[in-house]
CSV table of N, CA and C in Angstrom, one decimal:
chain,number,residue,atom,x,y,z
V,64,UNK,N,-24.0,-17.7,22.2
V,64,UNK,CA,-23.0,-18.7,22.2
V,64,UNK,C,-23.4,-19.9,22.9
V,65,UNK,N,-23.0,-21.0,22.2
V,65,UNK,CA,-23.5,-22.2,23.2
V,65,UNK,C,-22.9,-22.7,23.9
V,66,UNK,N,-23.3,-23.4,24.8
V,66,UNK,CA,-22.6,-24.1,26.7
V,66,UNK,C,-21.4,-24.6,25.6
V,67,UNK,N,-21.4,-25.0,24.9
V,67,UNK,CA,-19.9,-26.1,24.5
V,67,UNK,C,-19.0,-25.0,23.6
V,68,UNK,N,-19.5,-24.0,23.4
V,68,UNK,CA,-18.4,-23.3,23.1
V,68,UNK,C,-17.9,-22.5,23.9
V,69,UNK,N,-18.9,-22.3,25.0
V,69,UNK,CA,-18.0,-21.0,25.6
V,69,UNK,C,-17.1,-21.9,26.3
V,70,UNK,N,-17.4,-23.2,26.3
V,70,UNK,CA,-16.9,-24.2,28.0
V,70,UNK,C,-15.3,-24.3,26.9
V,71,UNK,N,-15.4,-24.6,25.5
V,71,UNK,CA,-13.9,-24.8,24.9
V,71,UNK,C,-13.3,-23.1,24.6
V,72,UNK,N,-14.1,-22.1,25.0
V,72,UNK,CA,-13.3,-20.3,24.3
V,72,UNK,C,-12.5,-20.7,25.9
V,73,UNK,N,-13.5,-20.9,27.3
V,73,UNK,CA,-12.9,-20.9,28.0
V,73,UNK,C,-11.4,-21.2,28.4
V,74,UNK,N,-11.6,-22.7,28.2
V,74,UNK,CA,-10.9,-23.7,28.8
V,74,UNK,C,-9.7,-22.7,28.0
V,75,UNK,N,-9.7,-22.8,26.4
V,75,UNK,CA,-8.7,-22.3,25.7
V,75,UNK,C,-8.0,-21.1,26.0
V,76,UNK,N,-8.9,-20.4,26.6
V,76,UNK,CA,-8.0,-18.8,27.3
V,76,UNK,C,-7.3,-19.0,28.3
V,77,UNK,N,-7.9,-20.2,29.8
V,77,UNK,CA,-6.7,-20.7,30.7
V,77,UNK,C,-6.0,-21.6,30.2
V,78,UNK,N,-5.2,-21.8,28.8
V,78,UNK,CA,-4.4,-22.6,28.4
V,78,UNK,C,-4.7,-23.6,28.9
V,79,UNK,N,-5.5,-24.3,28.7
V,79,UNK,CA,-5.5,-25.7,29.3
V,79,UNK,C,-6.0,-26.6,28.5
V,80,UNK,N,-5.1,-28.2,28.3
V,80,UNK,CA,-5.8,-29.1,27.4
V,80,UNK,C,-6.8,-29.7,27.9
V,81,UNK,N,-7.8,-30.3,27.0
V,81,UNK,CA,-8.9,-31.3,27.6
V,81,UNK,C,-8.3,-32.0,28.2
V,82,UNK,N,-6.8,-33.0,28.4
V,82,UNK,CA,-6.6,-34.0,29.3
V,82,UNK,C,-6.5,-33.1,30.4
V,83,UNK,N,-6.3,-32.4,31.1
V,83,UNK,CA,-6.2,-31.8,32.0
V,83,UNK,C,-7.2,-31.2,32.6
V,84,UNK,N,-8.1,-30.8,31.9
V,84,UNK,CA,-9.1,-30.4,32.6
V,84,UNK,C,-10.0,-32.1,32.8
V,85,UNK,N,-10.1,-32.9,32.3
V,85,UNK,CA,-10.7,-34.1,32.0
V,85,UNK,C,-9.8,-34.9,33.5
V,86,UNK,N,-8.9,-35.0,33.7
V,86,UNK,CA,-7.6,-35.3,35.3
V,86,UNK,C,-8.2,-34.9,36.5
V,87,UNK,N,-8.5,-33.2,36.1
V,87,UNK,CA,-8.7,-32.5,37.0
V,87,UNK,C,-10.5,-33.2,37.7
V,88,UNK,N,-11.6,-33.2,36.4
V,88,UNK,CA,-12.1,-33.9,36.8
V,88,UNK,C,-12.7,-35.3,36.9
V,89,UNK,N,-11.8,-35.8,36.4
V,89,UNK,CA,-11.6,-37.5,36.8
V,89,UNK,C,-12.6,-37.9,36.1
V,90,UNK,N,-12.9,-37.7,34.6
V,90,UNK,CA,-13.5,-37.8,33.3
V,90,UNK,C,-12.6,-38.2,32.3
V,91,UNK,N,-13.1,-39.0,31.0
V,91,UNK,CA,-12.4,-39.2,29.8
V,91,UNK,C,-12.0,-37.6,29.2
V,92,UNK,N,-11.4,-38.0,28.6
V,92,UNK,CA,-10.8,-36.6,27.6
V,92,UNK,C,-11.8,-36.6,26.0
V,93,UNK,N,-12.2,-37.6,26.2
V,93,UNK,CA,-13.4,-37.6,25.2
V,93,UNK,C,-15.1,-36.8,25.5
V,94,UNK,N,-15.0,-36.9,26.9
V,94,UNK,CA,-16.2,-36.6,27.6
V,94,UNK,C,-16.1,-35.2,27.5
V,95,UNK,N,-15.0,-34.3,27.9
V,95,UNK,CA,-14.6,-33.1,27.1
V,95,UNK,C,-15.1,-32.6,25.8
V,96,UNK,N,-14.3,-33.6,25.0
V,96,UNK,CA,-14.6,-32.9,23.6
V,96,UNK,C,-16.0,-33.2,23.1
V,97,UNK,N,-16.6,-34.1,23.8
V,97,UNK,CA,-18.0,-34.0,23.6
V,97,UNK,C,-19.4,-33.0,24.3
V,98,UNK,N,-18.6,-32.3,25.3
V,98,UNK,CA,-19.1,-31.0,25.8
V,98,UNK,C,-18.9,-30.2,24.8
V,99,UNK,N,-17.6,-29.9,24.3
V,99,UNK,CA,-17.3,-28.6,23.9
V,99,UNK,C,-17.7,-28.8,22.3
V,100,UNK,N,-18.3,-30.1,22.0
V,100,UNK,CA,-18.8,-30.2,20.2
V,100,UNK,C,-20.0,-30.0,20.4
V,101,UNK,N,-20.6,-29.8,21.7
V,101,UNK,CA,-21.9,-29.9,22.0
V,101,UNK,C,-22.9,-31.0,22.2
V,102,UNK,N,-22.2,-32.2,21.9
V,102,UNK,CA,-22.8,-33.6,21.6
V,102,UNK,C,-23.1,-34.2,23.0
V,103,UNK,N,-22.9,-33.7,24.0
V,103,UNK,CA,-23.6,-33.9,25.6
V,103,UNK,C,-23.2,-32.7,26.3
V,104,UNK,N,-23.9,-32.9,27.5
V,104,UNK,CA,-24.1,-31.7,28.4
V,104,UNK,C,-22.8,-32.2,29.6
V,105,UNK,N,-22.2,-31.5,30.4
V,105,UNK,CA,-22.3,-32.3,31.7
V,105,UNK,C,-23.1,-31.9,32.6
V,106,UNK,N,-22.9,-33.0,33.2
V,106,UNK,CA,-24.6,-33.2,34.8
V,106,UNK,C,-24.0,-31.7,35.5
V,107,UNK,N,-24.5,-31.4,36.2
V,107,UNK,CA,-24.5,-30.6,37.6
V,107,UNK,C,-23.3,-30.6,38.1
V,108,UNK,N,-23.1,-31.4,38.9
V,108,UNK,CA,-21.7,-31.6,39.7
V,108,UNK,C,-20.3,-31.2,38.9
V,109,UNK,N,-20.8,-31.3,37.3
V,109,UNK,CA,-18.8,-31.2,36.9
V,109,UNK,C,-19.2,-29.5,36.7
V,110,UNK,N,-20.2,-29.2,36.1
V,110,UNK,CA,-20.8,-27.9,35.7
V,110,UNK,C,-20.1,-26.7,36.7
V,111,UNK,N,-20.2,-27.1,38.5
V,111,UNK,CA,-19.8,-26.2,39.5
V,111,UNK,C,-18.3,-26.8,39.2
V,112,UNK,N,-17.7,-27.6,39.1
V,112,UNK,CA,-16.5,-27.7,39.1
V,112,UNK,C,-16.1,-27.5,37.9
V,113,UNK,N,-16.8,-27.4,36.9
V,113,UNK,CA,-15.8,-26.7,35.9
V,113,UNK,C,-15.5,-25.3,35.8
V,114,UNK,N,-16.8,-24.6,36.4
V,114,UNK,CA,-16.9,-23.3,36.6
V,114,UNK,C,-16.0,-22.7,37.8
V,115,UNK,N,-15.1,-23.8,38.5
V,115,UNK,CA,-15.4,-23.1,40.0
V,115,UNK,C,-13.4,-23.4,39.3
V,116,UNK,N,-13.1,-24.6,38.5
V,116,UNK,CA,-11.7,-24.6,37.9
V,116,UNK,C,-11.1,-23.2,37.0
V,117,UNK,N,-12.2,-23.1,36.3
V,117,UNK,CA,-12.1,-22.2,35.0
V,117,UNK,C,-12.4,-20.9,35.8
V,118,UNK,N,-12.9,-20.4,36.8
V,118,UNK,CA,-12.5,-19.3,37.6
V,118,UNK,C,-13.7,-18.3,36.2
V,119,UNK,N,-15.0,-18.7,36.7
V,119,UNK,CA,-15.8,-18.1,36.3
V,119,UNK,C,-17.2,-18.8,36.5
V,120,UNK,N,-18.2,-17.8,36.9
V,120,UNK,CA,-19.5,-18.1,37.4
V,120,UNK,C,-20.3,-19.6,36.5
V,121,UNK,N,-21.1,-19.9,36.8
V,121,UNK,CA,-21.9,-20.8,36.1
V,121,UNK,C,-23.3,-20.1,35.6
V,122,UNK,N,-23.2,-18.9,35.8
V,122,UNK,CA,-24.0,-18.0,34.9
V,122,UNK,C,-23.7,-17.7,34.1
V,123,UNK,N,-22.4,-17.3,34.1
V,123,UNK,CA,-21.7,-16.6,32.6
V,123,UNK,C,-21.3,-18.1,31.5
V,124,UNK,N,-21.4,-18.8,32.0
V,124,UNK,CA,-21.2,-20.1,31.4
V,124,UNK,C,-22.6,-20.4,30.8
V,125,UNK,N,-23.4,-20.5,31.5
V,125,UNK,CA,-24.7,-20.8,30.9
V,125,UNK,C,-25.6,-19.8,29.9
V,126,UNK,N,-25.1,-18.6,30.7
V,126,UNK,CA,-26.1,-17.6,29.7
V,126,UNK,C,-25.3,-16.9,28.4
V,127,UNK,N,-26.5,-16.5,27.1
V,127,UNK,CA,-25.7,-16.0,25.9
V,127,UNK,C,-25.0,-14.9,26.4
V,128,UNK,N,-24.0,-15.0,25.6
V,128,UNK,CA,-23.1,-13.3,25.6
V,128,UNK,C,-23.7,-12.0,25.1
V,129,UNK,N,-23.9,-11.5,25.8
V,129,UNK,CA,-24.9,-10.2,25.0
V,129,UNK,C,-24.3,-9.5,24.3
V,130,UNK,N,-22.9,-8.9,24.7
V,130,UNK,CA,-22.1,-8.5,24.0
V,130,UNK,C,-22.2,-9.1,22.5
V,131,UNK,N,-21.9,-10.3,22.4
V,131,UNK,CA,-21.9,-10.6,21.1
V,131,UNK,C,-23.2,-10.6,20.5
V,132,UNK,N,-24.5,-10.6,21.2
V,132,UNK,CA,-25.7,-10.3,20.6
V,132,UNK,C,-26.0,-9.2,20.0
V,133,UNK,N,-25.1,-8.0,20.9
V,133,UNK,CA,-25.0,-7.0,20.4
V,133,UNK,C,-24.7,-6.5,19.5
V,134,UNK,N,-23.4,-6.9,19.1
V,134,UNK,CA,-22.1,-7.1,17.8
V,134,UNK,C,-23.2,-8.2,16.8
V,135,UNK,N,-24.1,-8.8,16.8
V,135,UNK,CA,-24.5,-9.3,15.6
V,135,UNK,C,-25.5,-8.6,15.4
V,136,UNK,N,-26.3,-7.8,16.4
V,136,UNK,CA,-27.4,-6.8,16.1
V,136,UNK,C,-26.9,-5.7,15.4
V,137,UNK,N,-25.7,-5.1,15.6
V,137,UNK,CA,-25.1,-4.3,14.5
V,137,UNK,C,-25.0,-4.3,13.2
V,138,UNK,N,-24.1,-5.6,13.3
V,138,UNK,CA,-23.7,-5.9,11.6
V,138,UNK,C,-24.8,-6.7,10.8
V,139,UNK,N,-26.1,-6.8,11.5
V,139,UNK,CA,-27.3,-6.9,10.8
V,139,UNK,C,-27.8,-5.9,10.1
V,140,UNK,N,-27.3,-4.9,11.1
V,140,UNK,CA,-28.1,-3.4,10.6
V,140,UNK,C,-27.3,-2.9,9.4
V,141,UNK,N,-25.6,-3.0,9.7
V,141,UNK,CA,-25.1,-2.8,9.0
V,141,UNK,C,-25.2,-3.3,7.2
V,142,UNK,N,-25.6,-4.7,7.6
V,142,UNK,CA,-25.9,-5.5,6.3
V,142,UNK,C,-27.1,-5.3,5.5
V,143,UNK,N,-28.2,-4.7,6.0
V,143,UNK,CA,-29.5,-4.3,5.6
V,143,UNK,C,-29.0,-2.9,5.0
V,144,UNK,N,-28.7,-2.3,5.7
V,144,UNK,CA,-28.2,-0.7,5.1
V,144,UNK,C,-27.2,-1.0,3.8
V,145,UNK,N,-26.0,-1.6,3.9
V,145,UNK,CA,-25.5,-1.7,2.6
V,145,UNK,C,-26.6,-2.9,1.3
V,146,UNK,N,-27.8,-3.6,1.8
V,146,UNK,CA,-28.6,-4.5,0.9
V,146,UNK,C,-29.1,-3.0,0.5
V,147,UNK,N,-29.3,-2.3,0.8
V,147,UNK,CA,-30.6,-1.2,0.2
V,147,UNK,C,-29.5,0.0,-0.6
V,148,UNK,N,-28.4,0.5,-0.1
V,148,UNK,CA,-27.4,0.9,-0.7
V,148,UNK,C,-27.3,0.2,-2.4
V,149,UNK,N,-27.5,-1.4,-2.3
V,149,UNK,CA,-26.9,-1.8,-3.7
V,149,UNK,C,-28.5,-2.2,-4.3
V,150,UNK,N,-29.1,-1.8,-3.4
V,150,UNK,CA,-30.6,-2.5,-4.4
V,150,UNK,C,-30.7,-0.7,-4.8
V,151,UNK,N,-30.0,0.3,-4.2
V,151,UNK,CA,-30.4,1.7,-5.2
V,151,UNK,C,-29.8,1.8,-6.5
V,152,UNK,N,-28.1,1.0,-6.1
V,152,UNK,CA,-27.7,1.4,-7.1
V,152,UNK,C,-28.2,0.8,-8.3
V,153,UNK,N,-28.7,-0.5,-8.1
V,153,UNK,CA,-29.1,-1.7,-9.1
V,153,UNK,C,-30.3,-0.9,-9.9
V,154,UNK,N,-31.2,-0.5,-9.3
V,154,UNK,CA,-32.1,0.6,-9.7
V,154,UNK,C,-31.8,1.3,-10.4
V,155,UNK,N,-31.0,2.2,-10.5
V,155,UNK,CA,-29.7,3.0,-11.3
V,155,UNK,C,-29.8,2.3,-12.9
V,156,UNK,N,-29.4,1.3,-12.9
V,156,UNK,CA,-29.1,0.4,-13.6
V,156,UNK,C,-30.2,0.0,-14.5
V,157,UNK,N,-31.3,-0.2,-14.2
V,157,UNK,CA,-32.6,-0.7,-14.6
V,157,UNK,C,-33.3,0.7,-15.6
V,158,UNK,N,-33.1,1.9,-15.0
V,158,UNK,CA,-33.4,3.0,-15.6
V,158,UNK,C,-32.2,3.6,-16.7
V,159,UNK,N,-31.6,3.5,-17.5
V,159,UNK,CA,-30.8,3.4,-18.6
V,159,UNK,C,-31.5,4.4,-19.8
V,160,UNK,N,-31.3,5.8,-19.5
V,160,UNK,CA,-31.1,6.8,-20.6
V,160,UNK,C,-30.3,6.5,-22.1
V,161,UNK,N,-29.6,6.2,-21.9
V,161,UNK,CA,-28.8,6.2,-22.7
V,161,UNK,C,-29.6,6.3,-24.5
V,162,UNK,N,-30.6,5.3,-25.1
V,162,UNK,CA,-30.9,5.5,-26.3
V,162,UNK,C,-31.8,6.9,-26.5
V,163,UNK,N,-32.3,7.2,-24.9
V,163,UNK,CA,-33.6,8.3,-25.2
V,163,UNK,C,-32.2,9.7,-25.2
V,164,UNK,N,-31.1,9.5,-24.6
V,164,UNK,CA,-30.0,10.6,-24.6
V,164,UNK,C,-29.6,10.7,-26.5
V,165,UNK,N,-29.5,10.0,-27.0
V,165,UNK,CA,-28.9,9.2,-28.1
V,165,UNK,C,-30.1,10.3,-29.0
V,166,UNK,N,-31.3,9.8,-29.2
V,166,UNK,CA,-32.3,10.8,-29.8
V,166,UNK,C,-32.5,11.8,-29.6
V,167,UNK,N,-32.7,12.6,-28.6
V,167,UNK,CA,-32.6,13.9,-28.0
V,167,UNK,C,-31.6,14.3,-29.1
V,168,UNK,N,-29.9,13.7,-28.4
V,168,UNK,CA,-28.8,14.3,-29.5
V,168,UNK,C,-29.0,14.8,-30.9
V,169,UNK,N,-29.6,13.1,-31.5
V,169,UNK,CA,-29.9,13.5,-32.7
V,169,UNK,C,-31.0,14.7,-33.5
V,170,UNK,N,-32.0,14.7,-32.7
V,170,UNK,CA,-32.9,15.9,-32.9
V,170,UNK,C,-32.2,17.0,-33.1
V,171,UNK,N,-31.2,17.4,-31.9
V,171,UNK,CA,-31.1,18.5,-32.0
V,171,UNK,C,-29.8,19.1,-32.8
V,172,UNK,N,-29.9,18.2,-33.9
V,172,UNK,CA,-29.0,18.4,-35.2
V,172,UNK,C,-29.3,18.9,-35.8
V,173,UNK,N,-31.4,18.7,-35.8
V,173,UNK,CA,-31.9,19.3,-36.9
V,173,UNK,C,-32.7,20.5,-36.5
V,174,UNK,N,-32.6,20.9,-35.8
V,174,UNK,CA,-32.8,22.4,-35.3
V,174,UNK,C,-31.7,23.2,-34.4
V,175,UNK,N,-31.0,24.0,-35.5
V,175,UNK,CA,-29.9,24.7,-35.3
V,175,UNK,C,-29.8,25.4,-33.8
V,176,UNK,N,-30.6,26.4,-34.1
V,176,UNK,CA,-30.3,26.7,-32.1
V,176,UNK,C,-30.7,25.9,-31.0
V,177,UNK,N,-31.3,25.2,-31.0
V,177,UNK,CA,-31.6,24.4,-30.0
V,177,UNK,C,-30.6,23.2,-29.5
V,178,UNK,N,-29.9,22.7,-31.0
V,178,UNK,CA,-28.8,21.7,-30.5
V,178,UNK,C,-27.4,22.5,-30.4
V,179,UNK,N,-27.1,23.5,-29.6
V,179,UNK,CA,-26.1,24.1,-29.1
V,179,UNK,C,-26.8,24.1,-27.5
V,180,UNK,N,-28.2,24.2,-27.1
V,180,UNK,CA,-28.3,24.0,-25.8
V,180,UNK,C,-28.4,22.8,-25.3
V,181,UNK,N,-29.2,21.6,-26.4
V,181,UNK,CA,-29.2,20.4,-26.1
V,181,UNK,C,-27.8,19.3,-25.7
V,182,UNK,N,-26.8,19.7,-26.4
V,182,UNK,CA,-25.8,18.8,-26.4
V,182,UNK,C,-25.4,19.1,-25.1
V,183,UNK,N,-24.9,20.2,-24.5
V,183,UNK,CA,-24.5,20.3,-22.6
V,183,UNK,C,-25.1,19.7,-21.6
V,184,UNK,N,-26.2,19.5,-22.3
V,184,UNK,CA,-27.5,18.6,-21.0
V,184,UNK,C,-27.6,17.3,-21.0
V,185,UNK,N,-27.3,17.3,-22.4
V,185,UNK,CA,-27.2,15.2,-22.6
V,185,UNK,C,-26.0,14.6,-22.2
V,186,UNK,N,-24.8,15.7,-22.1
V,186,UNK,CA,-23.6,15.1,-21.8
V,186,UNK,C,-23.5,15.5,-20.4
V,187,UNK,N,-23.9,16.6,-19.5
V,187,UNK,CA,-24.1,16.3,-18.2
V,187,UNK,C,-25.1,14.9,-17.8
V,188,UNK,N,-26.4,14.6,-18.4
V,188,UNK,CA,-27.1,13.5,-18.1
V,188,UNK,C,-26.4,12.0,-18.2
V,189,UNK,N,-25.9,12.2,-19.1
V,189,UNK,CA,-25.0,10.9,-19.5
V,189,UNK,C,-23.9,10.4,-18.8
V,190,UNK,N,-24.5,8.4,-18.0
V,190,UNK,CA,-23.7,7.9,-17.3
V,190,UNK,C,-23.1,7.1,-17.9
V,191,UNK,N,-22.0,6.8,-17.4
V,191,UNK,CA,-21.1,5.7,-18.0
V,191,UNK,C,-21.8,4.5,-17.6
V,192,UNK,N,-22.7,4.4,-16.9
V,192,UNK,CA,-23.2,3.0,-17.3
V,192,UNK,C,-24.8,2.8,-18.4
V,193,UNK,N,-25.1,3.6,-18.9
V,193,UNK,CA,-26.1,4.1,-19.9
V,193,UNK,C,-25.2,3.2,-20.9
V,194,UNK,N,-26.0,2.5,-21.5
V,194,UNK,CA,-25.5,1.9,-23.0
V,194,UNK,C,-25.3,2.2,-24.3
V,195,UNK,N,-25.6,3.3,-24.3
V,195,UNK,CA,-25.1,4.0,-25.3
V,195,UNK,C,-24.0,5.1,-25.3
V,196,UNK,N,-23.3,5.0,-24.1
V,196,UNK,CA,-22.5,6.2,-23.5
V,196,UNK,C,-21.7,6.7,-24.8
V,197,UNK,N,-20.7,5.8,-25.3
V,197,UNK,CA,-20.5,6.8,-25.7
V,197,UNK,C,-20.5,7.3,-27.5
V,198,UNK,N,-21.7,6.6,-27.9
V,198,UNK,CA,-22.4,6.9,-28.9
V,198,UNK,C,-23.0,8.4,-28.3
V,199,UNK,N,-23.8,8.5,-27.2
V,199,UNK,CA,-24.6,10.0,-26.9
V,199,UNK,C,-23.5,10.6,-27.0
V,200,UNK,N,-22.3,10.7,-26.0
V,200,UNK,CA,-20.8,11.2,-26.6
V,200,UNK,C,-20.8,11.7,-27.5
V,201,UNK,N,-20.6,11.2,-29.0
V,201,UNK,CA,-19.9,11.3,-30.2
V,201,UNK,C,-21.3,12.4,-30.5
V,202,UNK,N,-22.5,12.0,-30.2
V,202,UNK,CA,-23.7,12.3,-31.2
V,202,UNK,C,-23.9,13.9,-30.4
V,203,UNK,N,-23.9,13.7,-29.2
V,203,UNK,CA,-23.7,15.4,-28.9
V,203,UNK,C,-22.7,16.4,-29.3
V,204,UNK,N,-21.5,15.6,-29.3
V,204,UNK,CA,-20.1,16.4,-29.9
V,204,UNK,C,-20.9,17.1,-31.4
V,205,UNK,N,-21.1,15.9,-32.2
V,205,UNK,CA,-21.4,16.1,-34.0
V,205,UNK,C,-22.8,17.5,-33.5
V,206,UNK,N,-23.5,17.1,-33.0
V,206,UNK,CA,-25.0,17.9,-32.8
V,206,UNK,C,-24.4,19.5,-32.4
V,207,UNK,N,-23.8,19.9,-32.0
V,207,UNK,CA,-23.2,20.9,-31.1
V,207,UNK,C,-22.7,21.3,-32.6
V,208,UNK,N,-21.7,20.7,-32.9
V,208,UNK,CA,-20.8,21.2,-33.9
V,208,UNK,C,-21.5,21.9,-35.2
V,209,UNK,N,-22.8,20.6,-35.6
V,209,UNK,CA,-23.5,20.6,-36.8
V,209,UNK,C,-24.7,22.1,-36.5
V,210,UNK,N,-24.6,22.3,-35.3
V,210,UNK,CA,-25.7,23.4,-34.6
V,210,UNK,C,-24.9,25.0,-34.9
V,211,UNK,N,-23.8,24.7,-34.1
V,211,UNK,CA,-22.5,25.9,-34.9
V,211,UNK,C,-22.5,25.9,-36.1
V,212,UNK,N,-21.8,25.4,-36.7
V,212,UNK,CA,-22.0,25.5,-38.3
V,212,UNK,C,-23.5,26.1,-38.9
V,213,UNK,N,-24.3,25.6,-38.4
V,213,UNK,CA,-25.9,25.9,-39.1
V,213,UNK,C,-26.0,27.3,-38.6
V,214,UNK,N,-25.6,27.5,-37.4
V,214,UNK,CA,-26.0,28.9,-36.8
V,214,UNK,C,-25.1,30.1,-37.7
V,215,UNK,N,-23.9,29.7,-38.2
V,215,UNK,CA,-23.3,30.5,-38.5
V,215,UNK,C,-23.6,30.8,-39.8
V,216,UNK,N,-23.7,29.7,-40.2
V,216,UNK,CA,-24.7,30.2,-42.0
V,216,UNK,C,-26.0,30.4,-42.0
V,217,UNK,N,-26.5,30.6,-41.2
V,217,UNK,CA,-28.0,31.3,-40.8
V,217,UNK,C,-27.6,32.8,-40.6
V,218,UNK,N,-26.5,32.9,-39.5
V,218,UNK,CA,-26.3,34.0,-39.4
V,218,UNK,C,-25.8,34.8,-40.6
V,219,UNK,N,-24.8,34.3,-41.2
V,219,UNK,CA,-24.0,35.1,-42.5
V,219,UNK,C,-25.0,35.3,-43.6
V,220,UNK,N,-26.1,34.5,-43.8
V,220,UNK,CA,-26.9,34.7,-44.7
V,220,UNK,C,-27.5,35.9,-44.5
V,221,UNK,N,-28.5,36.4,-43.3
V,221,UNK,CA,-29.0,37.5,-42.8
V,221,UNK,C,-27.9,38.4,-42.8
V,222,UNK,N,-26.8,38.5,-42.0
V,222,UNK,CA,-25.6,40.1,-42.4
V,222,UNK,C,-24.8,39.9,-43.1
V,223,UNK,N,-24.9,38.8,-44.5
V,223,UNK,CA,-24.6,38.8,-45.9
V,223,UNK,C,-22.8,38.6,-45.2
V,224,UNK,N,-22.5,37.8,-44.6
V,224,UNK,CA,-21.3,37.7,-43.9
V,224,UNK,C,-20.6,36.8,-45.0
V,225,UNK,N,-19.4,36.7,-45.4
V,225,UNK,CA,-18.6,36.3,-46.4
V,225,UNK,C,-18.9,36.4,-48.1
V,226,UNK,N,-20.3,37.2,-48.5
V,226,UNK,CA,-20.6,37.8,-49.3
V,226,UNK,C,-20.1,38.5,-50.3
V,227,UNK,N,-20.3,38.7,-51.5
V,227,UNK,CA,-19.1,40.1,-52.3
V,227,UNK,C,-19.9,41.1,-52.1
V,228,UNK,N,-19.6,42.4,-52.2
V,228,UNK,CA,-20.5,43.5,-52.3
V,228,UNK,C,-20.7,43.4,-53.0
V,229,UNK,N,-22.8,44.0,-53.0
V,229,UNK,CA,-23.4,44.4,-53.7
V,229,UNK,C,-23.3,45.6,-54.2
V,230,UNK,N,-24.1,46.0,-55.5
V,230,UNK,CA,-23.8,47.6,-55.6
V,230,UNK,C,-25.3,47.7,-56.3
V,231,UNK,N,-25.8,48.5,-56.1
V,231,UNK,CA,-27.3,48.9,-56.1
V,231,UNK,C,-27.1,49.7,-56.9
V,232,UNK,N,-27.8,50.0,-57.8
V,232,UNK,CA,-28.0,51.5,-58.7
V,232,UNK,C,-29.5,52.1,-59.0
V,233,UNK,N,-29.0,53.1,-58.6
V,233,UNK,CA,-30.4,53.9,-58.7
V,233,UNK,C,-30.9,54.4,-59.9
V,234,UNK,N,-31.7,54.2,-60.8
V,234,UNK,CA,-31.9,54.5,-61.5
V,234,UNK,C,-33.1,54.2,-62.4
């Protein structure tokens, strides 16, 4: 913090206006606000009397607040940890499944058992921010379904499932 601010956080905490403190020491009320903008120093002499008015050392007046050095060393750290937080997620972002989810699906339309295990994995993989969300959606649903169906007429073909009886004759 600098000499002209802490000299106006000061002054401001003992309620006191610049004309008053400016009376007290037999200065303009301009010469004040030109401390506390920073735009001059005062010499020596007002320095011990402003400090010795304001009921506080001329060290703590001159030197930074560490405290608050502190408190900005924090929320530095804190700002760096949330910068790397959103540069992951942004990352996230840059890697986009979504059309390679989309073909996977589709493949596994055309090989019956396989797209009964494929569709669970694309739709656990699949983020709503993937661009094709919910095209992989729709295309895993159809893939799954079109994989049942295929499996089941694969199956009924082999144990002749919905079939008429045959009748064999021996002879």
């Amino acid at each position: 913090m600098l000499l002209g601010e802490k000299l106006k956080e000061t002054r401001q905490n003992k309620g006191l206006s610049q004309s008053t403190v400016a009376e007290y020491l037999n200065i303009s009320r301009q010469s004040i606000s030109k401390w506390e903008n920073n735009s001059s120093y005062p010499d020596l002499d007002n320095l011990v009397r402003l400090s010795e008015y304001y009921e506080i050392s001329i060290d703590d007046l001159l030197k930074e607040n560490q405290g608050l050095k502190t408190k900005i060393a924090e929320n530095n750290f804190k700002i760096k940890d949330s910068q790397q937080k959103l540069d992951h997620i942004r990352s996230g972002y840059e890697r986009d499944e979504g059309l390679a989810l989309l073909i996977i699906s589709l493949i596994g339309c055309l090989v019956t058992p396989l797209g009964i295990l494929i569709a669970p994995i694309v739709l656990k993989r699949n983020k709503a921010t993937n661009t094709f969300h919910r095209g992989v959606i729709m295309a895993s649903v159809v893939c799954f379904l079109v994989s049942l169906w295929g499996g089941y007429a694969l199956l009924s073909t082999i144990f002749h499932w919905g079939a008429p009886p045959t009748v064999e004759y021996m002879g």
